[in-house]
Amino acid sequence: MVRYNALKGLYDIEKTIGCGGFAKVKLATHLATGEKVAIKIMDKQMLGEDLRRVKLELEALKSFSHENICQLYQVIETSTHFFIIMEYCSGGELFDHIVEKNRLNEPESRKFFRQIVSAVAYLHSLGYAHRDLKPENVLLDKNQNLKLIDFGLCAKPQGGIENPLYTSCGSPTYAAPELILGQQYLGQEVDVWAMGVLLYALLAGSLPFDDLNIDNLYRKILNGKYEEPPFISKESLRLIRSMLQVEPKKRIKVTELLDHPWITLGVLGSVQYRPRKTSKYDSECVQVMAKFMEMDEKLIWNELSKWKFDYSTATYLLLLNRKQKDLTLRVISIP
Ligand SMILES: COc1cc(O)cc(Nc2ccc(C(=O)Nc3ccccc3)c(OCCC[NH3+])c2)c1
């Protein structure tokens, strides 16, 4: 196991839980609280011009605080590496959950899709588009709450989300027609298309557009035709159809999804997308830290409220986590 000096005394690395492109993700323990975290480790040499993307993603992650978005805890930058310490989503990938059950019924699909709508509406409200929504980037925590991950392709167009983007990115299977055609596009419209693919995957247990040959796949996406399995209800198919509109302007808007009849079926109200309450001062957690750091509470909060995403930020957020799980608040040692 490679040892990283930057993590010494702060985190204990256990195993690799994911790797892609220029990064690997490790399961680790935050030593001061004993809580599990995920650490995305990137070798700067291998990043090349992706270094700019990493910095964009970090700026984005620092501004996100939402129940259904994997939480950033700490950023450590050395001369050779970036370490992004994040929420550990112990329920693994939604994709595996769908495969395991073959497909999900409508109520379970609705529960997950409401959380996706909440997370994407929140992102869009901050002027960001995810641009790489796919089942592999949708994880679950141990209570089966959904967590969006991997904002390496997220974008905040200059001048606001209404302005077009040009970079073609994301995975072809979930890519909207305008992305494939290399046309300028709106991030939020591309996200709605990908949400349509996700909802289809939840209900059908398969993908609406799939082909091993990339040209056939592109043709199917541009054609916008897909199989409508008999076991999916008419209402569900109507909602999917409103998202998988080849013409971006004909596609339903995220704001229309918030109180869509399919989304609110039964007693469920419209989808809310307000931020998590972590930015609120929690005296119990601050007191626990103050006691162990032998510092004045006000001084601690003074530092914490700067949101430096240092080890103290990680400790505070992880103590909040423990409190929300009704676990004892303990700090073993803060270096
Ligand atoms: C903001 O959230 C981000 C941003 C980002 O750039 C990368 C990640 N990556 C993560 C975060 C957490 C996990 C994780 O907890 N995975 C896991 C846990 C238990 C069982 C199986 C997986 C992660 O997993 C990597 C593989 C997922 N495709 C990646 C989060």
JSON list of N, CA and C and ligand atoms in Angstrom, two decimals, residues 15-19 23-27 37-40 42 57-58 61 64 69-72 84 86-93 96 130 135-140 147-153, ligand 1:
[
{"chain": "A", "resi": 15, "resn": "LYS", "atom": "N", "xyz": [-8.50, 0.67, 1.31]},
{"chain": "A", "resi": 15, "resn": "LYS", "atom": "CA", "xyz": [-8.47, -0.04, 0.02]},
{"chain": "A", "resi": 15, "resn": "LYS", "atom": "C", "xyz": [-8.97, 0.88, -1.10]},
{"chain": "A", "resi": 16, "resn": "THR", "atom": "N", "xyz": [-8.72, 0.44, -2.32]},
{"chain": "A", "resi": 16, "resn": "THR", "atom": "CA", "xyz": [-9.19, 1.20, -3.48]},
{"chain": "A", "resi": 16, "resn": "THR", "atom": "C", "xyz": [-10.65, 0.84, -3.75]},
{"chain": "A", "resi": 17, "resn": "ILE", "atom": "N", "xyz": [-11.51, 1.87, -3.92]},
{"chain": "A", "resi": 17, "resn": "ILE", "atom": "CA", "xyz": [-12.93, 1.59, -4.20]},
{"chain": "A", "resi": 17, "resn": "ILE", "atom": "C", "xyz": [-13.33, 2.11, -5.58]},
{"chain": "A", "resi": 18, "resn": "GLY", "atom": "N", "xyz": [-12.37, 2.70, -6.24]},
{"chain": "A", "resi": 18, "resn": "GLY", "atom": "CA", "xyz": [-12.72, 3.16, -7.59]},
{"chain": "A", "resi": 18, "resn": "GLY", "atom": "C", "xyz": [-11.48, 3.71, -8.27]},
{"chain": "A", "resi": 19, "resn": "CYS", "atom": "N", "xyz": [-11.41, 3.53, -9.59]},
{"chain": "A", "resi": 19, "resn": "CYS", "atom": "CA", "xyz": [-10.31, 4.22, -10.28]},
{"chain": "A", "resi": 19, "resn": "CYS", "atom": "C", "xyz": [-10.78, 4.54, -11.70]},
{"chain": "A", "resi": 23, "resn": "ALA", "atom": "N", "xyz": [-7.37, 9.41, -11.80]},
{"chain": "A", "resi": 23, "resn": "ALA", "atom": "CA", "xyz": [-7.60, 9.45, -10.35]},
{"chain": "A", "resi": 23, "resn": "ALA", "atom": "C", "xyz": [-7.90, 8.05, -9.83]},
{"chain": "A", "resi": 24, "resn": "LYS", "atom": "N", "xyz": [-7.62, 7.85, -8.54]},
{"chain": "A", "resi": 24, "resn": "LYS", "atom": "CA", "xyz": [-8.14, 6.64, -7.91]},
{"chain": "A", "resi": 24, "resn": "LYS", "atom": "C", "xyz": [-8.81, 7.07, -6.62]},
{"chain": "A", "resi": 25, "resn": "VAL", "atom": "N", "xyz": [-9.81, 6.29, -6.20]},
{"chain": "A", "resi": 25, "resn": "VAL", "atom": "CA", "xyz": [-10.57, 6.63, -5.00]},
{"chain": "A", "resi": 25, "resn": "VAL", "atom": "C", "xyz": [-10.34, 5.53, -3.97]},
{"chain": "A", "resi": 26, "resn": "LYS", "atom": "N", "xyz": [-9.95, 5.96, -2.77]},
{"chain": "A", "resi": 26, "resn": "LYS", "atom": "CA", "xyz": [-9.64, 4.99, -1.71]},
{"chain": "A", "resi": 26, "resn": "LYS", "atom": "C", "xyz": [-10.62, 5.16, -0.56]},
{"chain": "A", "resi": 27, "resn": "LEU", "atom": "N", "xyz": [-10.92, 4.03, 0.07]},
{"chain": "A", "resi": 27, "resn": "LEU", "atom": "CA", "xyz": [-11.67, 4.07, 1.33]},
{"chain": "A", "resi": 27, "resn": "LEU", "atom": "C", "xyz": [-10.66, 4.39, 2.43]},
{"chain": "A", "resi": 37, "resn": "VAL", "atom": "N", "xyz": [-14.26, 7.71, 5.14]},
{"chain": "A", "resi": 37, "resn": "VAL", "atom": "CA", "xyz": [-14.32, 8.73, 4.08]},
{"chain": "A", "resi": 37, "resn": "VAL", "atom": "C", "xyz": [-13.82, 8.11, 2.79]},
{"chain": "A", "resi": 38, "resn": "ALA", "atom": "N", "xyz": [-14.10, 8.81, 1.67]},
{"chain": "A", "resi": 38, "resn": "ALA", "atom": "CA", "xyz": [-13.55, 8.41, 0.38]},
{"chain": "A", "resi": 38, "resn": "ALA", "atom": "C", "xyz": [-12.52, 9.47, 0.00]},
{"chain": "A", "resi": 39, "resn": "ILE", "atom": "N", "xyz": [-11.33, 9.02, -0.42]},
{"chain": "A", "resi": 39, "resn": "ILE", "atom": "CA", "xyz": [-10.29, 9.99, -0.80]},
{"chain": "A", "resi": 39, "resn": "ILE", "atom": "C", "xyz": [-9.95, 9.80, -2.27]},
{"chain": "A", "resi": 40, "resn": "LYS", "atom": "N", "xyz": [-10.18, 10.84, -3.06]},
{"chain": "A", "resi": 40, "resn": "LYS", "atom": "CA", "xyz": [-9.83, 10.81, -4.49]},
{"chain": "A", "resi": 40, "resn": "LYS", "atom": "C", "xyz": [-8.42, 11.37, -4.59]},
{"chain": "A", "resi": 42, "resn": "MET", "atom": "N", "xyz": [-5.10, 12.26, -6.91]},
{"chain": "A", "resi": 42, "resn": "MET", "atom": "CA", "xyz": [-4.70, 12.55, -8.29]},
{"chain": "A", "resi": 42, "resn": "MET", "atom": "C", "xyz": [-3.23, 12.96, -8.32]},
{"chain": "A", "resi": 57, "resn": "GLU", "atom": "N", "xyz": [-13.63, 21.74, -10.55]},
{"chain": "A", "resi": 57, "resn": "GLU", "atom": "CA", "xyz": [-14.46, 20.84, -9.75]},
{"chain": "A", "resi": 57, "resn": "GLU", "atom": "C", "xyz": [-14.35, 21.20, -8.27]},
{"chain": "A", "resi": 58, "resn": "LEU", "atom": "N", "xyz": [-13.13, 21.50, -7.81]},
{"chain": "A", "resi": 58, "resn": "LEU", "atom": "CA", "xyz": [-12.95, 21.81, -6.39]},
{"chain": "A", "resi": 58, "resn": "LEU", "atom": "C", "xyz": [-13.71, 23.07, -6.01]},
{"chain": "A", "resi": 61, "resn": "LEU", "atom": "N", "xyz": [-17.31, 21.97, -5.77]},
{"chain": "A", "resi": 61, "resn": "LEU", "atom": "CA", "xyz": [-17.60, 21.13, -4.60]},
{"chain": "A", "resi": 61, "resn": "LEU", "atom": "C", "xyz": [-17.63, 21.95, -3.32]},
{"chain": "A", "resi": 64, "resn": "PHE", "atom": "N", "xyz": [-21.08, 23.36, -2.78]},
{"chain": "A", "resi": 64, "resn": "PHE", "atom": "CA", "xyz": [-22.24, 22.47, -2.70]},
{"chain": "A", "resi": 64, "resn": "PHE", "atom": "C", "xyz": [-22.47, 22.01, -1.27]},
{"chain": "A", "resi": 69, "resn": "ILE", "atom": "N", "xyz": [-25.90, 15.17, -2.72]},
{"chain": "A", "resi": 69, "resn": "ILE", "atom": "CA", "xyz": [-24.63, 15.38, -3.42]},
{"chain": "A", "resi": 69, "resn": "ILE", "atom": "C", "xyz": [-23.52, 14.99, -2.45]},
{"chain": "A", "resi": 70, "resn": "CYS", "atom": "N", "xyz": [-22.64, 14.10, -2.91]},
{"chain": "A", "resi": 70, "resn": "CYS", "atom": "CA", "xyz": [-21.53, 13.61, -2.08]},
{"chain": "A", "resi": 70, "resn": "CYS", "atom": "C", "xyz": [-20.79, 14.81, -1.49]},
{"chain": "A", "resi": 71, "resn": "GLN", "atom": "N", "xyz": [-20.65, 14.84, -0.17]},
{"chain": "A", "resi": 71, "resn": "GLN", "atom": "CA", "xyz": [-20.12, 16.03, 0.51]},
{"chain": "A", "resi": 71, "resn": "GLN", "atom": "C", "xyz": [-18.59, 16.08, 0.49]},
{"chain": "A", "resi": 72, "resn": "LEU", "atom": "N", "xyz": [-18.05, 17.23, 0.16]},
{"chain": "A", "resi": 72, "resn": "LEU", "atom": "CA", "xyz": [-16.60, 17.46, 0.26]},
{"chain": "A", "resi": 72, "resn": "LEU", "atom": "C", "xyz": [-16.25, 17.76, 1.71]},
{"chain": "A", "resi": 84, "resn": "ILE", "atom": "N", "xyz": [-8.64, 14.68, -2.47]},
{"chain": "A", "resi": 84, "resn": "ILE", "atom": "CA", "xyz": [-9.98, 15.24, -2.24]},
{"chain": "A", "resi": 84, "resn": "ILE", "atom": "C", "xyz": [-10.70, 14.28, -1.30]},
{"chain": "A", "resi": 86, "resn": "MET", "atom": "N", "xyz": [-13.84, 13.05, 0.72]},
{"chain": "A", "resi": 86, "resn": "MET", "atom": "CA", "xyz": [-15.29, 13.20, 0.54]},
{"chain": "A", "resi": 86, "resn": "MET", "atom": "C", "xyz": [-16.07, 12.19, 1.34]},
{"chain": "A", "resi": 87, "resn": "GLU", "atom": "N", "xyz": [-17.37, 12.38, 1.28]},
{"chain": "A", "resi": 87, "resn": "GLU", "atom": "CA", "xyz": [-18.33, 11.49, 1.94]},
{"chain": "A", "resi": 87, "resn": "GLU", "atom": "C", "xyz": [-18.19, 10.08, 1.35]},
{"chain": "A", "resi": 88, "resn": "TYR", "atom": "N", "xyz": [-18.16, 9.09, 2.22]},
{"chain": "A", "resi": 88, "resn": "TYR", "atom": "CA", "xyz": [-18.11, 7.69, 1.81]},
{"chain": "A", "resi": 88, "resn": "TYR", "atom": "C", "xyz": [-19.54, 7.19, 1.62]},
{"chain": "A", "resi": 89, "resn": "CYS", "atom": "N", "xyz": [-19.85, 6.71, 0.41]},
{"chain": "A", "resi": 89, "resn": "CYS", "atom": "CA", "xyz": [-21.23, 6.30, 0.11]},
{"chain": "A", "resi": 89, "resn": "CYS", "atom": "C", "xyz": [-21.28, 4.78, 0.17]},
{"chain": "A", "resi": 90, "resn": "SER", "atom": "N", "xyz": [-21.47, 4.26, 1.38]},
{"chain": "A", "resi": 90, "resn": "SER", "atom": "CA", "xyz": [-21.26, 2.82, 1.62]},
{"chain": "A", "resi": 90, "resn": "SER", "atom": "C", "xyz": [-22.26, 1.93, 0.88]},
{"chain": "A", "resi": 91, "resn": "GLY", "atom": "N", "xyz": [-23.32, 2.50, 0.32]},
{"chain": "A", "resi": 91, "resn": "GLY", "atom": "CA", "xyz": [-24.30, 1.69, -0.39]},
{"chain": "A", "resi": 91, "resn": "GLY", "atom": "C", "xyz": [-23.86, 1.37, -1.81]},
{"chain": "A", "resi": 92, "resn": "GLY", "atom": "N", "xyz": [-22.72, 1.95, -2.22]},
{"chain": "A", "resi": 92, "resn": "GLY", "atom": "CA", "xyz": [-22.19, 1.62, -3.55]},
{"chain": "A", "resi": 92, "resn": "GLY", "atom": "C", "xyz": [-23.00, 2.26, -4.67]},
{"chain": "A", "resi": 93, "resn": "GLU", "atom": "N", "xyz": [-22.86, 1.71, -5.88]},
{"chain": "A", "resi": 93, "resn": "GLU", "atom": "CA", "xyz": [-23.46, 2.33, -7.06]},
{"chain": "A", "resi": 93, "resn": "GLU", "atom": "C", "xyz": [-24.93, 1.95, -7.22]},
{"chain": "A", "resi": 96, "resn": "ASP", "atom": "N", "xyz": [-25.48, -0.98, -9.54]},
{"chain": "A", "resi": 96, "resn": "ASP", "atom": "CA", "xyz": [-25.40, -2.35, -9.00]},
{"chain": "A", "resi": 96, "resn": "ASP", "atom": "C", "xyz": [-26.72, -2.73, -8.32]},
{"chain": "A", "resi": 130, "resn": "HIS", "atom": "N", "xyz": [-24.21, 19.26, -14.42]},
{"chain": "A", "resi": 130, "resn": "HIS", "atom": "CA", "xyz": [-23.32, 18.13, -14.09]},
{"chain": "A", "resi": 130, "resn": "HIS", "atom": "C", "xyz": [-22.61, 17.63, -15.34]},
{"chain": "A", "resi": 135, "resn": "PRO", "atom": "N", "xyz": [-25.60, 6.16, -14.26]},
{"chain": "A", "resi": 135, "resn": "PRO", "atom": "CA", "xyz": [-25.77, 5.33, -13.06]},
{"chain": "A", "resi": 135, "resn": "PRO", "atom": "C", "xyz": [-24.48, 5.15, -12.26]},
{"chain": "A", "resi": 136, "resn": "GLU", "atom": "N", "xyz": [-23.32, 5.09, -12.95]},
{"chain": "A", "resi": 136, "resn": "GLU", "atom": "CA", "xyz": [-22.05, 4.91, -12.20]},
{"chain": "A", "resi": 136, "resn": "GLU", "atom": "C", "xyz": [-21.74, 6.11, -11.32]},
{"chain": "A", "resi": 137, "resn": "ASN", "atom": "N", "xyz": [-22.32, 7.25, -11.65]},
{"chain": "A", "resi": 137, "resn": "ASN", "atom": "CA", "xyz": [-22.04, 8.46, -10.85]},
{"chain": "A", "resi": 137, "resn": "ASN", "atom": "C", "xyz": [-23.16, 8.76, -9.87]},
{"chain": "A", "resi": 138, "resn": "VAL", "atom": "N", "xyz": [-24.00, 7.75, -9.64]},
{"chain": "A", "resi": 138, "resn": "VAL", "atom": "CA", "xyz": [-25.07, 7.90, -8.65]},
{"chain": "A", "resi": 138, "resn": "VAL", "atom": "C", "xyz": [-24.85, 6.81, -7.61]},
{"chain": "A", "resi": 139, "resn": "LEU", "atom": "N", "xyz": [-24.43, 7.21, -6.41]},
{"chain": "A", "resi": 139, "resn": "LEU", "atom": "CA", "xyz": [-24.15, 6.24, -5.35]},
{"chain": "A", "resi": 139, "resn": "LEU", "atom": "C", "xyz": [-25.24, 6.29, -4.29]},
{"chain": "A", "resi": 140, "resn": "LEU", "atom": "N", "xyz": [-25.16, 5.35, -3.36]},
{"chain": "A", "resi": 140, "resn": "LEU", "atom": "CA", "xyz": [-26.13, 5.30, -2.27]},
{"chain": "A", "resi": 140, "resn": "LEU", "atom": "C", "xyz": [-25.38, 5.31, -0.94]},
{"chain": "A", "resi": 147, "resn": "LYS", "atom": "N", "xyz": [-26.61, 9.72, -3.73]},
{"chain": "A", "resi": 147, "resn": "LYS", "atom": "CA", "xyz": [-25.55, 10.73, -3.70]},
{"chain": "A", "resi": 147, "resn": "LYS", "atom": "C", "xyz": [-24.95, 10.88, -5.10]},
{"chain": "A", "resi": 148, "resn": "LEU", "atom": "N", "xyz": [-25.01, 12.07, -5.64]},
{"chain": "A", "resi": 148, "resn": "LEU", "atom": "CA", "xyz": [-24.36, 12.35, -6.93]},
{"chain": "A", "resi": 148, "resn": "LEU", "atom": "C", "xyz": [-22.88, 12.52, -6.72]},
{"chain": "A", "resi": 149, "resn": "ILE", "atom": "N", "xyz": [-22.06, 11.93, -7.60]},
{"chain": "A", "resi": 149, "resn": "ILE", "atom": "CA", "xyz": [-20.60, 12.10, -7.48]},
{"chain": "A", "resi": 149, "resn": "ILE", "atom": "C", "xyz": [-20.02, 12.55, -8.81]},
{"chain": "A", "resi": 150, "resn": "ASP", "atom": "N", "xyz": [-18.72, 12.78, -8.76]},
{"chain": "A", "resi": 150, "resn": "ASP", "atom": "CA", "xyz": [-17.90, 13.04, -9.95]},
{"chain": "A", "resi": 150, "resn": "ASP", "atom": "C", "xyz": [-18.34, 14.26, -10.74]},
{"chain": "A", "resi": 151, "resn": "PHE", "atom": "N", "xyz": [-17.88, 15.41, -10.26]},
{"chain": "A", "resi": 151, "resn": "PHE", "atom": "CA", "xyz": [-18.23, 16.68, -10.90]},
{"chain": "A", "resi": 151, "resn": "PHE", "atom": "C", "xyz": [-17.08, 17.17, -11.76]},
{"chain": "A", "resi": 152, "resn": "GLY", "atom": "N", "xyz": [-16.26, 16.17, -12.21]},
{"chain": "A", "resi": 152, "resn": "GLY", "atom": "CA", "xyz": [-15.08, 16.53, -13.00]},
{"chain": "A", "resi": 152, "resn": "GLY", "atom": "C", "xyz": [-15.46, 17.20, -14.32]},
{"chain": "A", "resi": 153, "resn": "LEU", "atom": "N", "xyz": [-16.70, 16.98, -14.78]},
{"chain": "A", "resi": 153, "resn": "LEU", "atom": "CA", "xyz": [-17.11, 17.59, -16.06]},
{"chain": "A", "resi": 153, "resn": "LEU", "atom": "C", "xyz": [-18.15, 18.68, -15.83]},
{"chain": "B", "resi": 1, "resn": "LIG", "atom": "C1", "xyz": [-18.47, 15.11, -4.94]},
{"chain": "B", "resi": 1, "resn": "LIG", "atom": "O1", "xyz": [-18.34, 13.74, -5.03]},
{"chain": "B", "resi": 1, "resn": "LIG", "atom": "C2", "xyz": [-17.35, 13.21, -5.73]},
{"chain": "B", "resi": 1, "resn": "LIG", "atom": "C3", "xyz": [-16.58, 13.95, -6.62]},
{"chain": "B", "resi": 1, "resn": "LIG", "atom": "C4", "xyz": [-15.60, 13.28, -7.34]},
{"chain": "B", "resi": 1, "resn": "LIG", "atom": "O2", "xyz": [-14.88, 13.94, -8.23]},
{"chain": "B", "resi": 1, "resn": "LIG", "atom": "C5", "xyz": [-15.37, 11.95, -7.15]},
{"chain": "B", "resi": 1, "resn": "LIG", "atom": "C6", "xyz": [-16.12, 11.25, -6.22]},
{"chain": "B", "resi": 1, "resn": "LIG", "atom": "N1", "xyz": [-15.83, 9.96, -6.09]},
{"chain": "B", "resi": 1, "resn": "LIG", "atom": "C7", "xyz": [-16.29, 9.03, -5.20]},
{"chain": "B", "resi": 1, "resn": "LIG", "atom": "C8", "xyz": [-16.72, 9.30, -3.90]},
{"chain": "B", "resi": 1, "resn": "LIG", "atom": "C9", "xyz": [-17.15, 8.24, -3.12]},
{"chain": "B", "resi": 1, "resn": "LIG", "atom": "C10", "xyz": [-17.13, 6.96, -3.62]},
{"chain": "B", "resi": 1, "resn": "LIG", "atom": "C11", "xyz": [-17.62, 5.86, -2.78]},
{"chain": "B", "resi": 1, "resn": "LIG", "atom": "O3", "xyz": [-17.95, 6.05, -1.63]},
{"chain": "B", "resi": 1, "resn": "LIG", "atom": "N2", "xyz": [-17.67, 4.67, -3.39]},
{"chain": "B", "resi": 1, "resn": "LIG", "atom": "C12", "xyz": [-18.09, 3.45, -2.91]},
{"chain": "B", "resi": 1, "resn": "LIG", "atom": "C13", "xyz": [-18.40, 3.22, -1.59]},
{"chain": "B", "resi": 1, "resn": "LIG", "atom": "C14", "xyz": [-18.80, 1.95, -1.20]},
{"chain": "B", "resi": 1, "resn": "LIG", "atom": "C15", "xyz": [-18.88, 0.92, -2.13]},
{"chain": "B", "resi": 1, "resn": "LIG", "atom": "C16", "xyz": [-18.55, 1.17, -3.47]},
{"chain": "B", "resi": 1, "resn": "LIG", "atom": "C17", "xyz": [-18.16, 2.43, -3.86]},
{"chain": "B", "resi": 1, "resn": "LIG", "atom": "C18", "xyz": [-16.66, 6.74, -4.92]},
{"chain": "B", "resi": 1, "resn": "LIG", "atom": "O4", "xyz": [-16.65, 5.46, -5.41]},
{"chain": "B", "resi": 1, "resn": "LIG", "atom": "C19", "xyz": [-15.89, 5.27, -6.62]},
{"chain": "B", "resi": 1, "resn": "LIG", "atom": "C20", "xyz": [-16.59, 4.24, -7.48]},
{"chain": "B", "resi": 1, "resn": "LIG", "atom": "C21", "xyz": [-17.96, 4.74, -7.88]},
{"chain": "B", "resi": 1, "resn": "LIG", "atom": "N3", "xyz": [-18.20, 4.57, -9.31]},
{"chain": "B", "resi": 1, "resn": "LIG", "atom": "C22", "xyz": [-16.23, 7.77, -5.71]},
{"chain": "B", "resi": 1, "resn": "LIG", "atom": "C23", "xyz": [-17.13, 11.87, -5.51]}
]
